[in-house]
Amino acid sequence: QRPEANIVQVFAGNTQSLAICSEGNVYSWGSMKDDEGRNFREPPPKDDPRPTISPSDLAKVENGDEKLEYLKVPLGKNNHPVHLVQMPKRVTSISAGEHGNAALLEDHTIVTWGLGFMGEMSRPVCKVSKETDNQLIIREHLTPHPVQWAGPALKRTVLQVSCGGFHLLVASREGNNHLSVYSSGLNQYGQLGHGMCQGKNGLEEDTKNREKLTKVQFFEGKDIEMVEGAYHASFFVGGAGKKLYTVGRGDYGGLGVTLERPEKGFFVTTPLRAPLVYDVKTQGNISDPTKNCIVEETIDEDEQPEIEQVAAGGSHVIVITKKGDVYSWGFGESGACGQDNANSSEHDADITLPQKMNLVTKKKVSYQIKYASGGAQHSAVIINTSDSFGQKL
């Protein structure tokens, strides 16, 4: 309904969708769910004349299948794109998680909004129940607000932000051109990357949630400029785009560091290198093929391609290199990795180490993947196609 709404980017969360127009405005449709499964949505602008409840939802009320009180703003869902006029500045990028969102503003700061209760909002928010006042939910959850940072106050220039399922990752530049990584939110599987901490009986794996963006000390000095959140895992790219790190849950091979499929619930809390080019079998005897099989000192850094994009889904990953090669690994049952698994005797087997994709169709048409996006158990890509003479089809 806005004349300047020339859409340039779109984003998908669990049940919410978002779009940015060329003017930096944000539009949202769908809903975000609380712990009880109720749908919540951002209030539309006061000058939006469209009905806030769809005819199909009203029909459910008339039939006794739905209560009207569960459909009135901020409850219910937006059935059409709604302009988020509460956004404080122009937006340059967005990332959507399970039920929360983060936006990178034109001044390189971050705001978050949504139904996040694990710390992924990176700021204090109220608990939500049937007794919670709707106006309080609108103010604290559904209105974008700046994040909070743990530690000393610094001038930070945020380079990238990425939502995992229930956690938030940030790459920033601070001080004397110093690059740092921050994380917040759910840390049940170590996806925040904080390694080890002091426990009652000595050092133990750090699985404590963070409610503010907390610096990941492991990445100090590693020049991380790219971050990508999966459902319960995280990925980071540094070393001039050639060093990929992974942390969190990887029981379907989603971390890309095991020779065989790990046991259910497998996770690591300290980031590991996940080289795209690496022959595990040449490293001698492997004591446990279901655990990390990468020896960082044996990685041939000259063979590592420069990474253009990392796209993480629920339990799978797609990596596009600057030269146009594409690697994928992780949960393979639904075909989300885009591999024919010719190297496996099991159809749709999980891929536990990065595997290069064969970018040729069954009709022998070659193609290039220019952009990838990972869903829960599927992937979507933008491609260029050409015939054997290089002509675009």
Short mmCIF file of C-alpha atoms in Angstrom, two decimals:
data_model
loop_
_atom_site.label_atom_id
_atom_site.label_comp_id
_atom_site.label_asym_id
_atom_site.label_seq_id
_atom_site.Cartn_x
_atom_site.Cartn_y
_atom_site.Cartn_z
CA GLN A 1 0.00 0.00 0.00
CA ARG A 2 3.07 2.32 -0.05
CA PRO A 3 4.03 3.86 -3.42
CA GLU A 4 7.76 3.50 -2.65
CA ALA A 5 7.50 -0.20 -1.79
CA ASN A 6 9.89 -1.57 -4.42
CA ILE A 7 10.88 -4.82 -2.67
CA VAL A 8 14.60 -5.64 -2.82
CA GLN A 9 15.04 -8.33 -0.13
CA VAL A 10 12.77 -10.97 1.44
CA PHE A 11 13.27 -13.11 4.55
CA ALA A 12 11.48 -16.07 6.11
CA GLY A 13 11.30 -17.17 9.74
CA ASN A 14 9.18 -19.98 11.14
CA THR A 15 5.70 -18.50 10.62
CA GLN A 16 6.67 -14.90 9.80
CA SER A 17 7.88 -13.33 6.56
CA LEU A 18 9.60 -9.99 6.08
CA ALA A 19 10.62 -7.74 3.23
CA ILE A 20 12.75 -4.62 2.77
CA CYS A 21 11.96 -2.05 0.09
CA SER A 22 14.43 0.20 -1.71
CA GLU A 23 13.65 3.03 0.74
CA GLY A 24 14.74 0.91 3.71
CA ASN A 25 11.22 0.34 5.03
CA VAL A 26 10.24 -3.07 6.41
CA TYR A 27 7.05 -5.03 5.76
CA SER A 28 5.89 -8.06 7.71
CA TRP A 29 3.19 -10.70 7.32
CA GLY A 30 2.31 -13.94 9.04
CA SER A 31 2.76 -14.29 12.80
CA MET A 32 5.11 -15.21 15.65
CA LYS A 33 4.14 -17.77 18.28
CA ASP A 34 4.50 -17.73 22.06
CA ASP A 35 5.23 -20.78 24.23
CA GLU A 36 1.53 -21.69 24.23
CA GLY A 37 1.31 -21.63 20.44
CA ARG A 38 -0.71 -18.41 20.22
CA ASN A 39 -0.14 -16.21 17.17
CA PHE A 40 1.09 -12.64 17.62
CA ARG A 41 1.76 -9.96 15.01
CA GLU A 42 2.96 -6.40 14.66
CA PRO A 43 0.16 -3.76 14.71
CA PRO A 44 -0.54 -2.21 11.29
CA PRO A 45 -0.16 1.57 10.73
CA LYS A 46 -3.11 3.69 11.72
CA ASP A 47 -3.62 4.76 8.09
CA ASP A 48 -3.81 1.18 6.81
CA PRO A 49 -7.49 0.77 5.79
CA ARG A 50 -7.40 -3.00 5.27
CA PRO A 51 -9.25 -5.27 7.70
CA THR A 52 -7.05 -6.77 10.44
CA ILE A 53 -9.00 -10.05 10.46
CA SER A 54 -9.40 -12.03 7.25
CA PRO A 55 -12.81 -13.28 6.04
CA SER A 56 -11.63 -16.88 6.44
CA ASP A 57 -10.73 -16.26 10.10
CA LEU A 58 -14.05 -14.54 10.73
CA ALA A 59 -15.77 -17.59 9.24
CA LYS A 60 -13.98 -19.74 11.80
CA VAL A 61 -15.39 -17.53 14.56
CA GLU A 62 -18.90 -17.84 13.17
CA ASN A 63 -18.52 -21.61 13.00
CA GLY A 64 -17.30 -21.76 16.58
CA ASP A 65 -13.82 -22.98 15.56
CA GLU A 66 -12.02 -19.86 16.79
CA LYS A 67 -12.47 -17.21 19.45
CA LEU A 68 -12.59 -13.60 18.29
CA GLU A 69 -10.35 -12.49 21.17
CA TYR A 70 -7.52 -14.59 19.68
CA LEU A 71 -7.73 -12.70 16.39
CA LYS A 72 -7.63 -9.09 17.55
CA VAL A 73 -4.31 -7.21 17.24
CA PRO A 74 -1.70 -8.03 18.51
CA LEU A 75 -3.07 -11.59 18.46
CA GLY A 76 -3.77 -13.37 15.21
CA LYS A 77 -1.81 -13.09 11.99
CA ASN A 78 -1.29 -10.48 9.30
CA ASN A 79 -2.62 -11.90 6.04
CA HIS A 80 -0.98 -9.17 3.97
CA PRO A 81 2.31 -7.22 4.24
CA VAL A 82 2.15 -4.61 7.01
CA HIS A 83 4.48 -1.61 7.07
CA LEU A 84 6.49 -1.57 10.34
CA VAL A 85 6.36 2.15 10.97
CA GLN A 86 7.91 1.62 14.43
CA MET A 87 11.34 0.99 12.85
CA PRO A 88 13.59 3.83 14.11
CA LYS A 89 15.76 4.19 10.98
CA ARG A 90 16.18 2.84 7.47
CA VAL A 91 16.97 -0.88 7.42
CA THR A 92 19.75 -2.40 5.31
CA SER A 93 19.36 -6.07 6.26
CA ILE A 94 17.18 -8.41 8.31
CA SER A 95 17.51 -11.88 9.77
CA ALA A 96 14.58 -13.96 10.99
CA GLY A 97 14.71 -16.70 13.62
CA GLU A 98 12.09 -19.09 14.93
CA HIS A 99 9.85 -16.37 16.40
CA GLY A 100 12.16 -13.35 16.63
CA ASN A 101 13.79 -10.95 14.18
CA ALA A 102 16.82 -8.66 14.04
CA ALA A 103 17.37 -5.68 11.74
CA LEU A 104 20.61 -3.95 10.83
CA LEU A 105 19.99 -0.21 10.53
CA GLU A 106 21.66 2.30 8.23
CA ASP A 107 23.80 3.56 11.12
CA HIS A 108 25.18 0.02 11.69
CA THR A 109 23.23 -0.57 14.89
CA ILE A 110 20.76 -3.38 15.63
CA VAL A 111 17.15 -3.60 16.76
CA THR A 112 15.22 -6.76 17.61
CA TRP A 113 11.55 -7.66 17.97
CA GLY A 114 9.43 -10.78 18.26
CA LEU A 115 8.40 -13.50 20.70
CA GLY A 116 11.87 -14.39 21.93
CA PHE A 117 12.21 -15.76 25.46
CA MET A 118 15.67 -17.38 25.47
CA GLY A 119 17.72 -14.19 25.28
CA GLU A 120 17.73 -13.91 21.48
CA MET A 121 16.17 -10.44 21.76
CA SER A 122 19.44 -9.34 23.47
CA ARG A 123 17.48 -7.05 25.78
CA PRO A 124 15.00 -7.37 28.66
CA VAL A 125 11.47 -8.42 27.67
CA CYS A 126 8.43 -9.36 29.70
CA LYS A 127 7.15 -12.89 30.04
CA VAL A 128 4.05 -13.59 28.00
CA SER A 129 1.00 -15.45 29.27
CA LYS A 130 -2.75 -15.17 28.84
CA GLU A 131 -2.74 -12.64 31.69
CA THR A 132 -0.10 -10.35 30.13
CA ASP A 133 -1.42 -6.98 28.99
CA ASN A 134 -1.45 -6.75 25.19
CA GLN A 135 -0.09 -3.22 25.18
CA LEU A 136 2.92 -4.41 27.20
CA ILE A 137 3.51 -7.16 24.65
CA ILE A 138 3.34 -4.60 21.85
CA ARG A 139 5.83 -2.29 23.58
CA GLU A 140 8.39 -4.87 24.68
CA HIS A 141 8.10 -7.64 22.08
CA LEU A 142 6.49 -6.39 18.89
CA THR A 143 8.16 -2.98 18.70
CA PRO A 144 11.80 -2.92 17.48
CA HIS A 145 14.24 -1.81 20.21
CA PRO A 146 18.06 -1.53 20.37
CA VAL A 147 19.97 -4.52 21.70
CA GLN A 148 22.11 -4.49 24.84
CA TRP A 149 25.77 -5.47 25.00
CA ALA A 150 27.54 -7.20 27.87
CA GLY A 151 30.83 -5.68 29.00
CA PRO A 152 32.20 -2.14 28.62
CA ALA A 153 30.50 0.49 26.50
CA LEU A 154 32.21 0.68 23.11
CA LYS A 155 31.51 2.30 19.79
CA ARG A 156 30.63 -0.67 17.59
CA THR A 157 29.99 -0.81 13.86
CA VAL A 158 27.89 -3.89 13.18
CA LEU A 159 28.89 -5.64 9.96
CA GLN A 160 26.45 -8.52 9.95
CA VAL A 161 23.68 -9.99 12.08
CA SER A 162 22.18 -13.49 11.88
CA CYS A 163 19.40 -15.23 13.78
CA GLY A 164 19.59 -18.91 14.60
CA GLY A 165 16.54 -20.76 15.81
CA PHE A 166 16.66 -19.16 19.24
CA HIS A 167 19.99 -17.30 19.26
CA LEU A 168 21.55 -14.20 17.74
CA LEU A 169 25.01 -13.75 16.19
CA VAL A 170 26.74 -10.45 15.42
CA ALA A 171 29.99 -9.56 13.66
CA SER A 172 31.20 -6.06 14.53
CA ARG A 173 34.11 -3.68 14.09
CA GLU A 174 35.21 -1.74 17.14
CA GLY A 175 38.07 0.31 18.54
CA ASN A 176 41.12 0.46 16.28
CA ASN A 177 39.58 -1.46 13.37
CA HIS A 178 39.23 -4.52 15.62
CA LEU A 179 36.83 -7.31 14.55
CA SER A 180 34.77 -9.15 17.20
CA VAL A 181 31.94 -11.67 17.40
CA TYR A 182 29.04 -11.49 19.86
CA SER A 183 26.24 -13.92 20.63
CA SER A 184 23.14 -14.17 22.81
CA GLY A 185 20.15 -16.43 23.35
CA LEU A 186 19.71 -20.16 23.81
CA ASN A 187 22.96 -21.99 24.48
CA GLN A 188 21.68 -25.49 25.23
CA TYR A 189 23.99 -27.01 22.63
CA GLY A 190 26.86 -24.54 22.93
CA GLN A 191 25.73 -22.70 19.79
CA LEU A 192 26.86 -19.37 21.25
CA GLY A 193 30.48 -20.54 21.03
CA HIS A 194 31.65 -19.59 24.53
CA GLY A 195 33.63 -22.80 25.02
CA MET A 196 34.33 -23.85 28.60
CA CYS A 197 33.43 -22.22 31.91
CA GLN A 198 34.18 -22.79 35.57
CA GLY A 199 31.70 -25.18 37.18
CA LYS A 200 31.29 -26.73 40.60
CA ASN A 201 33.75 -29.50 39.78
CA GLY A 202 36.15 -27.58 37.56
CA LEU A 203 35.92 -26.64 33.89
CA GLU A 204 32.76 -27.68 32.09
CA GLU A 205 31.10 -26.97 28.76
CA ASP A 206 29.44 -23.55 28.71
CA THR A 207 25.75 -24.07 27.93
CA LYS A 208 24.42 -21.03 29.80
CA ASN A 209 21.99 -18.78 27.95
CA ARG A 210 22.95 -15.13 27.43
CA GLU A 211 20.40 -12.30 27.62
CA LYS A 212 22.82 -9.66 26.30
CA LEU A 213 25.18 -9.81 23.35
CA THR A 214 28.34 -11.30 24.83
CA LYS A 215 31.76 -11.30 23.16
CA VAL A 216 32.97 -14.71 21.95
CA GLN A 217 36.56 -14.68 23.19
CA PHE A 218 37.59 -17.58 20.95
CA PHE A 219 37.33 -15.34 17.88
CA GLU A 220 39.48 -12.48 19.13
CA GLY A 221 42.22 -11.97 16.55
CA LYS A 222 40.60 -14.27 13.97
CA ASP A 223 39.05 -11.45 11.88
CA ILE A 224 35.53 -12.87 11.60
CA GLU A 225 33.43 -10.85 9.15
CA MET A 226 30.64 -13.33 8.37
CA VAL A 227 28.24 -15.10 10.76
CA GLU A 228 25.38 -17.50 10.06
CA GLY A 229 22.95 -19.04 12.53
CA ALA A 230 21.39 -22.49 12.06
CA TYR A 231 18.60 -23.88 14.23
CA HIS A 232 20.93 -25.02 17.04
CA ALA A 233 24.35 -24.33 15.49
CA SER A 234 26.47 -21.41 14.32
CA PHE A 235 28.97 -20.76 11.54
CA PHE A 236 31.68 -18.09 11.25
CA VAL A 237 34.01 -17.08 8.41
CA GLY A 238 37.36 -15.35 8.92
CA GLY A 239 40.90 -15.52 7.61
CA ALA A 240 40.14 -13.37 4.56
CA GLY A 241 37.14 -15.57 3.81
CA LYS A 242 39.02 -18.88 3.81
CA LYS A 243 38.54 -20.15 7.35
CA LEU A 244 35.14 -21.58 8.30
CA TYR A 245 34.37 -22.33 11.95
CA THR A 246 31.39 -24.27 13.32
CA VAL A 247 29.91 -24.83 16.79
CA GLY A 248 26.73 -26.15 18.39
CA ARG A 249 24.59 -29.20 17.65
CA GLY A 250 25.61 -31.53 14.86
CA ASP A 251 23.99 -34.93 15.27
CA TYR A 252 23.12 -35.19 11.56
CA GLY A 253 26.61 -34.21 10.46
CA GLY A 254 25.59 -30.56 10.30
CA LEU A 255 28.88 -29.32 11.78
CA GLY A 256 30.85 -30.82 8.90
CA VAL A 257 33.65 -32.25 11.05
CA THR A 258 32.86 -35.97 11.53
CA LEU A 259 33.58 -38.95 9.31
CA GLU A 260 30.37 -40.72 10.32
CA ARG A 261 26.97 -39.58 11.59
CA PRO A 262 27.33 -38.60 15.29
CA GLU A 263 25.09 -39.89 18.04
CA LYS A 264 21.84 -38.07 18.72
CA GLY A 265 22.36 -34.84 20.66
CA PHE A 266 26.04 -34.48 19.71
CA PHE A 267 27.30 -30.93 20.18
CA VAL A 268 30.46 -28.91 20.77
CA THR A 269 30.79 -25.64 22.70
CA THR A 270 34.21 -24.54 21.40
CA PRO A 271 34.29 -23.56 17.70
CA LEU A 272 36.01 -26.00 15.33
CA ARG A 273 37.52 -25.53 11.90
CA ALA A 274 35.41 -27.02 9.10
CA PRO A 275 37.62 -26.95 5.98
CA LEU A 276 35.86 -27.28 2.65
CA VAL A 277 38.82 -29.14 1.13
CA TYR A 278 40.19 -31.86 3.40
CA ASP A 279 40.81 -35.61 3.09
CA VAL A 280 40.13 -37.11 6.51
CA LYS A 281 41.19 -40.58 5.41
CA THR A 282 44.80 -39.46 4.89
CA GLN A 283 45.14 -38.46 8.53
CA GLY A 284 45.81 -42.00 9.79
CA ASN A 285 43.77 -43.95 12.31
CA ILE A 286 40.69 -42.13 13.61
CA SER A 287 39.78 -43.21 17.13
CA ASP A 288 36.14 -42.14 16.89
CA PRO A 289 34.69 -41.31 13.44
CA THR A 290 31.54 -39.87 15.06
CA LYS A 291 33.52 -37.08 16.79
CA ASN A 292 35.63 -34.25 15.39
CA CYS A 293 38.01 -35.74 12.83
CA ILE A 294 39.63 -32.49 11.67
CA VAL A 295 43.21 -31.81 12.76
CA GLU A 296 43.60 -28.07 12.20
CA GLU A 297 47.37 -28.25 11.86
CA THR A 298 47.01 -30.57 8.84
CA ILE A 299 44.63 -28.30 6.90
CA ASP A 300 46.19 -27.12 3.64
CA GLU A 301 45.26 -23.44 3.84
CA ASP A 302 46.33 -22.81 0.25
CA GLU A 303 43.68 -25.26 -0.94
CA GLN A 304 40.81 -23.56 0.90
CA PRO A 305 38.53 -21.57 -1.42
CA GLU A 306 37.40 -18.06 -0.51
CA ILE A 307 33.83 -18.15 0.78
CA GLU A 308 31.14 -15.90 -0.68
CA GLN A 309 28.10 -17.06 1.33
CA VAL A 310 27.11 -19.51 4.05
CA ALA A 311 23.44 -20.57 4.15
CA ALA A 312 22.42 -22.68 7.14
CA GLY A 313 19.14 -24.57 7.41
CA GLY A 314 17.75 -26.65 10.23
CA SER A 315 20.54 -29.25 10.21
CA HIS A 316 22.25 -28.68 6.87
CA VAL A 317 24.58 -26.10 5.33
CA ILE A 318 25.29 -24.74 1.85
CA VAL A 319 28.48 -22.76 1.13
CA ILE A 320 29.09 -20.80 -2.08
CA THR A 321 32.68 -19.86 -2.93
CA LYS A 322 33.94 -16.78 -4.76
CA LYS A 323 34.85 -18.96 -7.74
CA GLY A 324 31.34 -20.37 -7.96
CA ASP A 325 31.86 -23.80 -6.44
CA VAL A 326 29.20 -24.96 -3.98
CA TYR A 327 29.59 -27.30 -1.00
CA SER A 328 26.89 -28.77 1.22
CA TRP A 329 26.56 -31.18 4.13
CA GLY A 330 24.26 -32.22 6.96
CA PHE A 331 20.80 -33.82 7.13
CA GLY A 332 20.23 -35.57 3.83
CA GLU A 333 16.93 -37.43 4.14
CA SER A 334 14.83 -34.69 2.53
CA GLY A 335 17.34 -33.83 -0.19
CA ALA A 336 18.04 -30.38 1.28
CA CYS A 337 21.77 -30.71 0.56
CA GLY A 338 21.11 -30.88 -3.17
CA GLN A 339 23.47 -33.86 -3.60
CA ASP A 340 22.80 -37.06 -5.51
CA ASN A 341 24.89 -38.92 -2.88
CA ALA A 342 26.65 -40.92 -5.56
CA ASN A 343 29.41 -41.61 -3.04
CA SER A 344 26.99 -43.25 -0.60
CA SER A 345 25.37 -46.66 -0.72
CA GLU A 346 22.41 -45.27 1.22
CA HIS A 347 19.87 -43.12 -0.63
CA ASP A 348 19.47 -39.66 0.90
CA ALA A 349 22.15 -40.38 3.51
CA ASP A 350 23.43 -37.62 5.75
CA ILE A 351 26.57 -35.91 4.50
CA THR A 352 28.95 -35.48 7.41
CA LEU A 353 31.78 -33.61 5.66
CA PRO A 354 31.64 -30.76 3.11
CA GLN A 355 30.98 -32.22 -0.33
CA LYS A 356 31.18 -30.31 -3.59
CA MET A 357 27.96 -30.19 -5.58
CA ASN A 358 27.79 -31.30 -9.20
CA LEU A 359 26.28 -28.26 -10.87
CA VAL A 360 24.92 -30.03 -13.95
CA THR A 361 21.27 -31.00 -14.49
CA LYS A 362 20.09 -34.41 -15.68
CA LYS A 363 19.78 -32.83 -19.13
CA LYS A 364 23.51 -31.97 -18.99
CA VAL A 365 22.86 -28.26 -18.55
CA SER A 366 25.44 -26.59 -16.34
CA TYR A 367 24.39 -23.89 -13.91
CA GLN A 368 25.79 -21.54 -11.29
CA ILE A 369 24.28 -21.02 -7.85
CA LYS A 370 24.38 -17.30 -7.13
CA TYR A 371 22.53 -17.31 -3.81
CA ALA A 372 21.24 -19.95 -1.40
CA SER A 373 18.85 -20.07 1.53
CA GLY A 374 18.27 -22.94 3.93
CA GLY A 375 14.95 -23.91 5.49
CA ALA A 376 14.14 -26.52 8.11
CA GLN A 377 14.47 -29.47 5.72
CA HIS A 378 14.70 -27.80 2.32
CA SER A 379 16.80 -25.27 0.43
CA ALA A 380 16.14 -22.66 -2.23
CA VAL A 381 18.69 -21.21 -4.64
CA ILE A 382 18.96 -18.56 -7.33
CA ILE A 383 20.80 -19.87 -10.38
CA ASN A 384 22.25 -18.90 -13.73
CA THR A 385 22.01 -21.56 -16.44
CA SER A 386 24.00 -21.99 -19.64
CA ASP A 387 24.41 -24.58 -22.34
CA SER A 388 27.71 -26.20 -23.34
CA PHE A 389 28.61 -23.11 -25.40
CA GLY A 390 28.12 -20.76 -22.46
CA GLN A 391 24.84 -19.35 -23.78
CA LYS A 392 22.30 -18.49 -21.11
CA LEU A 393 19.10 -20.51 -21.36
#
